[in-house]
Amino acid sequence: MKVLSPLVSIALAQNTLCAANGYTSESEVPYYGRSPAVYPSPIGDGATSPVWQDAYQRAKTLVSQLTLEEKANLTRGFSGQCVGNTGAIPRLSIPSLCFADAPDGIRGQEFVSAFPAGIHVAATWDRSLMYRYGHALGEEYQGKGINVALGPVAGPLGRVARGGRNWEGLGADPYLAGGGMGAITKGFKDAGVIATAKHWLLNEEEWRRNPGDMGEALSSNVDDRTLHELYVFPFMDSLREGVGSVMCSYQRANHSYGCQNSKLLNGVLKTELGFEGFVVSDWEAQHAGVASANAGLDVVMPDGGFWGHNLTEAVSNGSVSSERLDDMATRILATWFSAGQDEGYPSPAVYSESEKHSPVDVQADHATLIREIGSAGTVLVKNVDNALPFTNSTRYLSVYGYDATVSEAPWANPSRYGGGYEVNFGWNTFNGTLITGGGSGGSTPPYVVSPFQALQERASRNRGTLRWDFYSENPSPAYVNSDACLIFINAYASEAFDRLSLTDEFSDNLVRNVAANCSNTIVIIHSTGIRTVNAWINHPNVTAVLFAGLPGQESGHSLVDILHGDISPSGRLPYTVAKNESDYGHLLNSTISFDAFPEVNFTEGLYIDYRAFDRDGIEPRFEFGFGLSYATFQYSDLEIISTRNSISPLVDPKIPIIQGGHPELWDVLFNATFSLTNTGDVSASEVAQLYIGIPNAPIRQLRGFERVPLESGETKQVTFPVTRRDLSIWDVVSQQWRLQTANYTLFVGASSRILHLNGTLEIV
């Protein structure tokens, strides 16, 4: 049994950090810039649930039969059929476990689906769709015989506006990201696949994420409270839903490499949060053998790293205890048992394109779900005089922009679509429509329905007319009979580098040039995240703008369903779009340093994205949570009702920790209930949002969301359960989540700044 106990902390703080976060003394910011040692690594025991308990009993029985070499063999990666492979022990029928990515579709394979990217799923603000997404992905991984899926992603969270991998994650708010992490993890788990929550932790930029010729990797330096309330927070949801694997990250955290950081692995993950599964390194992220073993790493990828024979020698000479090695092996096997993969799991059906083989088709009817999520995550941010949806009389369209069509075979450029496991990261703007980002997180589409293809299908059905010019920066003047001019642009990002800009001159010129000659110009942006639009958003001829995200293989169908009004848009921004890039301040760019020991100080503390804009009084172009609909909605009758659960300041220390944290953190303390009415003329879904003003914290923080489908004139009652964790702050002295004795203000509305209702609750 694990009982939460205070951990050693070292108060090394900066006065500027204290002031920035409202802390009154340096003692409130323990171990800023330095990670305290937390040893030994906790021994997993399966006590957090009956499923884990049974799995651990079986795993320990099996481990007791293994030799030293066999135990070490389980912990190291091998080259083989999959992107990662653990060692097998044939004499005991223990197979090699197959690891593969990406978090939005199986990379480099045929007869698999290309799902929307994480940032697009976050833009749906719909837990049901998030779960269905995870389950469908899990079915494909299971069908291919892949034991461990490398996703979902909450690291990066999105601290840096130009971060290269923000699109893999689930938005720039820990509560929204946590909702996605929990739902997707449950979907994977219910499909029988081991999910991997990544990247643990503080992997917020790509610049110098690994050591190299210039020196060591970047160190992300963060205080204890910010660590918990922002960056640990979304992983808690994944852990609570039973995630079996956590991937440690590349960069250093408080000057200790992520995969040998004993505070993060032994202290936070395995003690505070009761993690029962195994920690796997990111590929080539292990930088020491004994240190990583004792700090809590359980599996090293891809090819043995510093382990293998070295690990057996370290155990033999006492540098690593035999108990630690037993725990590594037990955690791996217990996770395998807990997923039920010992009971007839398929053998891996993962192939290279150069092999002759019999393909295994795992697509099922997932295209239908992909199309639905694609539409649900499309965000309408401007719609003047009901330019959208198109009416039956809208039959003549002019189409412009490089993003409208597929101008290159997706599989011809592995660097863009993740085709194959040896990934390079180059890219060319004019490769066509954007459905995923670059690098190991990118999917490999079986086909791509481009926007132009879907527009042609609709034009054919409606006996309409299209005219197009995909590549000119200054196309010929619009055809005079055009009902609308559609412009398709995009904003790309990839693993291995951070973005250099949130806009590009060619695309901005294209929009201005078309709008100069077309009075009904509609701009569609496929983007990996934030894309500023200041250059043309107020042009009087730009009548509508859609942030169409990274929607996956059914991209065109998802979009045309919105354009023609088959579906009312309900997507909401999972990040803040500023008027000017400078509005993001020091959170715009990655930290460029050529020092031998580069570092970035998270001096902003809790104030990233909308929290920073709210604090500094900066008006965004489009705020976090914003999105338009073809309907209108009325909010009314807010009630805040206590559940009578305990509101003691701290949780009961006698209650054992479960995976995900202290069980009382998940107790519902209040229910916020209100009425939501569709006052428009069409059926539509509204994304209602709850924000809470927590004392001694950002003025408002997201603490509830629900996508509510409503027929015209229909009213539904919506309830947001408010948990102890939702109201707590991390107390750095007691090393506990603390409820404050205070009044808390609740806001309910349609975005972080469109707040229709408010009320208070009191903790006494």
PDB file of N, CA, C and O in Angstrom, residues 578-613:
ATOM      1  N   ALA A 578      -3.651  35.438 -30.809  1.00  0.00           N
ATOM      2  CA  ALA A 578      -3.382  36.837 -30.498  1.00  0.00           C
ATOM      3  C   ALA A 578      -3.566  37.719 -31.727  1.00  0.00           C
ATOM      4  O   ALA A 578      -3.558  37.245 -32.868  1.00  0.00           O
ATOM      5  N   LYS A 579      -3.689  39.014 -31.488  1.00  0.00           N
ATOM      6  CA  LYS A 579      -3.692  39.963 -32.598  1.00  0.00           C
ATOM      7  C   LYS A 579      -2.293  40.080 -33.196  1.00  0.00           C
ATOM      8  O   LYS A 579      -2.136  40.132 -34.418  1.00  0.00           O
ATOM      9  N   ASN A 580      -1.295  40.112 -32.331  1.00  0.00           N
ATOM     10  CA  ASN A 580       0.090  40.241 -32.770  1.00  0.00           C
ATOM     11  C   ASN A 580       0.937  39.176 -32.091  1.00  0.00           C
ATOM     12  O   ASN A 580       0.696  38.839 -30.914  1.00  0.00           O
ATOM     13  N   GLU A 581       1.931  38.684 -32.797  1.00  0.00           N
ATOM     14  CA  GLU A 581       2.784  37.663 -32.205  1.00  0.00           C
ATOM     15  C   GLU A 581       3.450  38.171 -30.933  1.00  0.00           C
ATOM     16  O   GLU A 581       3.670  37.410 -29.978  1.00  0.00           O
ATOM     17  N   SER A 582       3.753  39.442 -30.880  1.00  0.00           N
ATOM     18  CA  SER A 582       4.411  40.011 -29.701  1.00  0.00           C
ATOM     19  C   SER A 582       3.547  39.918 -28.452  1.00  0.00           C
ATOM     20  O   SER A 582       4.055  40.011 -27.327  1.00  0.00           O
ATOM     21  N   ASP A 583       2.225  39.732 -28.624  1.00  0.00           N
ATOM     22  CA  ASP A 583       1.336  39.625 -27.466  1.00  0.00           C
ATOM     23  C   ASP A 583       1.633  38.393 -26.619  1.00  0.00           C
ATOM     24  O   ASP A 583       1.234  38.332 -25.446  1.00  0.00           O
ATOM     25  N   TYR A 584       2.312  37.402 -27.182  1.00  0.00           N
ATOM     26  CA  TYR A 584       2.664  36.203 -26.409  1.00  0.00           C
ATOM     27  C   TYR A 584       3.892  36.439 -25.534  1.00  0.00           C
ATOM     28  O   TYR A 584       4.239  35.570 -24.719  1.00  0.00           O
ATOM     29  N   GLY A 585       4.551  37.589 -25.717  1.00  0.00           N
ATOM     30  CA  GLY A 585       5.695  37.917 -24.882  1.00  0.00           C
ATOM     31  C   GLY A 585       6.793  36.880 -24.979  1.00  0.00           C
ATOM     32  O   GLY A 585       7.115  36.375 -26.055  1.00  0.00           O
ATOM     33  N   HIS A 586       7.372  36.506 -23.844  1.00  0.00           N
ATOM     34  CA  HIS A 586       8.480  35.546 -23.850  1.00  0.00           C
ATOM     35  C   HIS A 586       8.003  34.117 -24.094  1.00  0.00           C
ATOM     36  O   HIS A 586       8.821  33.200 -24.200  1.00  0.00           O
ATOM     37  N   LEU A 587       6.689  33.922 -24.203  1.00  0.00           N
ATOM     38  CA  LEU A 587       6.150  32.597 -24.508  1.00  0.00           C
ATOM     39  C   LEU A 587       5.893  32.412 -25.997  1.00  0.00           C
ATOM     40  O   LEU A 587       5.197  31.482 -26.402  1.00  0.00           O
ATOM     41  N   LEU A 588       6.468  33.275 -26.823  1.00  0.00           N
ATOM     42  CA  LEU A 588       6.321  33.138 -28.273  1.00  0.00           C
ATOM     43  C   LEU A 588       7.296  32.118 -28.837  1.00  0.00           C
ATOM     44  O   LEU A 588       6.903  31.165 -29.513  1.00  0.00           O
ATOM     45  N   ASN A 589       8.566  32.287 -28.567  1.00  0.00           N
ATOM     46  CA  ASN A 589       9.617  31.481 -29.191  1.00  0.00           C
ATOM     47  C   ASN A 589      10.220  30.481 -28.226  1.00  0.00           C
ATOM     48  O   ASN A 589      10.181  30.663 -27.007  1.00  0.00           O
ATOM     49  N   SER A 590      10.829  29.452 -28.795  1.00  0.00           N
ATOM     50  CA  SER A 590      11.675  28.583 -27.996  1.00  0.00           C
ATOM     51  C   SER A 590      12.897  29.382 -27.548  1.00  0.00           C
ATOM     52  O   SER A 590      13.216  30.429 -28.099  1.00  0.00           O
ATOM     53  N   THR A 591      13.570  28.870 -26.535  1.00  0.00           N
ATOM     54  CA  THR A 591      14.701  29.580 -25.947  1.00  0.00           C
ATOM     55  C   THR A 591      15.978  29.197 -26.677  1.00  0.00           C
ATOM     56  O   THR A 591      16.474  28.078 -26.523  1.00  0.00           O
ATOM     57  N   ILE A 592      16.487  30.086 -27.473  1.00  0.00           N
ATOM     58  CA  ILE A 592      17.688  29.800 -28.264  1.00  0.00           C
ATOM     59  C   ILE A 592      18.920  30.133 -27.430  1.00  0.00           C
ATOM     60  O   ILE A 592      19.145  31.290 -27.068  1.00  0.00           O
ATOM     61  N   SER A 593      19.681  29.109 -27.121  1.00  0.00           N
ATOM     62  CA  SER A 593      20.898  29.284 -26.334  1.00  0.00           C
ATOM     63  C   SER A 593      21.982  28.389 -26.904  1.00  0.00           C
ATOM     64  O   SER A 593      21.717  27.242 -27.273  1.00  0.00           O
ATOM     65  N   PHE A 594      23.189  28.925 -26.963  1.00  0.00           N
ATOM     66  CA  PHE A 594      24.327  28.152 -27.441  1.00  0.00           C
ATOM     67  C   PHE A 594      25.284  27.805 -26.306  1.00  0.00           C
ATOM     68  O   PHE A 594      26.418  27.410 -26.537  1.00  0.00           O
ATOM     69  N   ASP A 595      24.794  27.936 -25.078  1.00  0.00           N
ATOM     70  CA  ASP A 595      25.592  27.551 -23.922  1.00  0.00           C
ATOM     71  C   ASP A 595      25.774  26.035 -23.891  1.00  0.00           C
ATOM     72  O   ASP A 595      24.963  25.278 -24.439  1.00  0.00           O
ATOM     73  N   ALA A 596      26.796  25.602 -23.199  1.00  0.00           N
ATOM     74  CA  ALA A 596      27.019  24.160 -23.048  1.00  0.00           C
ATOM     75  C   ALA A 596      25.928  23.525 -22.195  1.00  0.00           C
ATOM     76  O   ALA A 596      25.608  22.346 -22.365  1.00  0.00           O
ATOM     77  N   PHE A 597      25.349  24.322 -21.280  1.00  0.00           N
ATOM     78  CA  PHE A 597      24.268  23.836 -20.428  1.00  0.00           C
ATOM     79  C   PHE A 597      23.083  24.796 -20.563  1.00  0.00           C
ATOM     80  O   PHE A 597      22.828  25.612 -19.671  1.00  0.00           O
ATOM     81  N   PRO A 598      22.353  24.731 -21.676  1.00  0.00           N
ATOM     82  CA  PRO A 598      21.269  25.694 -21.913  1.00  0.00           C
ATOM     83  C   PRO A 598      20.098  25.451 -20.976  1.00  0.00           C
ATOM     84  O   PRO A 598      19.865  24.323 -20.522  1.00  0.00           O
ATOM     85  N   GLU A 599      19.377  26.515 -20.662  1.00  0.00           N
ATOM     86  CA  GLU A 599      18.225  26.358 -19.785  1.00  0.00           C
ATOM     87  C   GLU A 599      17.168  27.399 -20.104  1.00  0.00           C
ATOM     88  O   GLU A 599      17.448  28.453 -20.663  1.00  0.00           O
ATOM     89  N   VAL A 600      15.939  27.045 -19.756  1.00  0.00           N
ATOM     90  CA  VAL A 600      14.823  27.975 -19.894  1.00  0.00           C
ATOM     91  C   VAL A 600      14.085  27.989 -18.566  1.00  0.00           C
ATOM     92  O   VAL A 600      13.742  26.944 -18.013  1.00  0.00           O
ATOM     93  N   ASN A 601      13.865  29.180 -18.038  1.00  0.00           N
ATOM     94  CA  ASN A 601      13.194  29.334 -16.752  1.00  0.00           C
ATOM     95  C   ASN A 601      11.723  29.642 -16.970  1.00  0.00           C
ATOM     96  O   ASN A 601      11.376  30.622 -17.625  1.00  0.00           O
ATOM     97  N   PHE A 602      10.859  28.826 -16.409  1.00  0.00           N
ATOM     98  CA  PHE A 602       9.415  29.009 -16.545  1.00  0.00           C
ATOM     99  C   PHE A 602       8.966  30.077 -15.541  1.00  0.00           C
ATOM    100  O   PHE A 602       8.135  29.821 -14.660  1.00  0.00           O
ATOM    101  N   THR A 603       9.497  31.282 -15.689  1.00  0.00           N
ATOM    102  CA  THR A 603       9.232  32.349 -14.725  1.00  0.00           C
ATOM    103  C   THR A 603       7.785  32.825 -14.749  1.00  0.00           C
ATOM    104  O   THR A 603       7.331  33.476 -13.803  1.00  0.00           O
ATOM    105  N   GLU A 604       7.057  32.483 -15.822  1.00  0.00           N
ATOM    106  CA  GLU A 604       5.648  32.872 -15.896  1.00  0.00           C
ATOM    107  C   GLU A 604       4.773  32.038 -14.973  1.00  0.00           C
ATOM    108  O   GLU A 604       3.605  32.363 -14.733  1.00  0.00           O
ATOM    109  N   GLY A 605       5.324  30.945 -14.456  1.00  0.00           N
ATOM    110  CA  GLY A 605       4.559  30.103 -13.552  1.00  0.00           C
ATOM    111  C   GLY A 605       3.275  29.589 -14.175  1.00  0.00           C
ATOM    112  O   GLY A 605       3.291  28.965 -15.232  1.00  0.00           O
ATOM    113  N   LEU A 606       2.157  29.874 -13.534  1.00  0.00           N
ATOM    114  CA  LEU A 606       0.852  29.362 -13.971  1.00  0.00           C
ATOM    115  C   LEU A 606       0.280  30.131 -15.157  1.00  0.00           C
ATOM    116  O   LEU A 606      -0.744  29.722 -15.711  1.00  0.00           O
ATOM    117  N   TYR A 607       0.940  31.204 -15.591  1.00  0.00           N
ATOM    118  CA  TYR A 607       0.327  32.133 -16.536  1.00  0.00           C
ATOM    119  C   TYR A 607       0.797  31.888 -17.966  1.00  0.00           C
ATOM    120  O   TYR A 607       1.667  32.591 -18.485  1.00  0.00           O
ATOM    121  N   ILE A 608       0.204  30.875 -18.578  1.00  0.00           N
ATOM    122  CA  ILE A 608       0.403  30.626 -19.996  1.00  0.00           C
ATOM    123  C   ILE A 608      -0.918  30.820 -20.722  1.00  0.00           C
ATOM    124  O   ILE A 608      -1.988  30.804 -20.117  1.00  0.00           O
ATOM    125  N   ASP A 609      -0.846  31.037 -22.019  1.00  0.00           N
ATOM    126  CA  ASP A 609      -2.011  31.173 -22.893  1.00  0.00           C
ATOM    127  C   ASP A 609      -3.033  32.149 -22.301  1.00  0.00           C
ATOM    128  O   ASP A 609      -2.672  33.259 -21.938  1.00  0.00           O
ATOM    129  N   TYR A 610      -4.314  31.770 -22.201  1.00  0.00           N
ATOM    130  CA  TYR A 610      -5.344  32.740 -21.837  1.00  0.00           C
ATOM    131  C   TYR A 610      -5.140  33.293 -20.438  1.00  0.00           C
ATOM    132  O   TYR A 610      -5.552  34.428 -20.134  1.00  0.00           O
ATOM    133  N   ARG A 611      -4.507  32.537 -19.557  1.00  0.00           N
ATOM    134  CA  ARG A 611      -4.260  33.023 -18.203  1.00  0.00           C
ATOM    135  C   ARG A 611      -3.361  34.262 -18.228  1.00  0.00           C
ATOM    136  O   ARG A 611      -3.559  35.209 -17.450  1.00  0.00           O
ATOM    137  N   ALA A 612      -2.354  34.241 -19.124  1.00  0.00           N
ATOM    138  CA  ALA A 612      -1.462  35.391 -19.260  1.00  0.00           C
ATOM    139  C   ALA A 612      -2.190  36.577 -19.886  1.00  0.00           C
ATOM    140  O   ALA A 612      -2.012  37.731 -19.464  1.00  0.00           O
ATOM    141  N   PHE A 613      -3.017  36.321 -20.905  1.00  0.00           N
ATOM    142  CA  PHE A 613      -3.763  37.398 -21.551  1.00  0.00           C
ATOM    143  C   PHE A 613      -4.731  38.049 -20.555  1.00  0.00           C
ATOM    144  O   PHE A 613      -4.897  39.274 -20.539  1.00  0.00           O
TER     145      PHE A 613
END
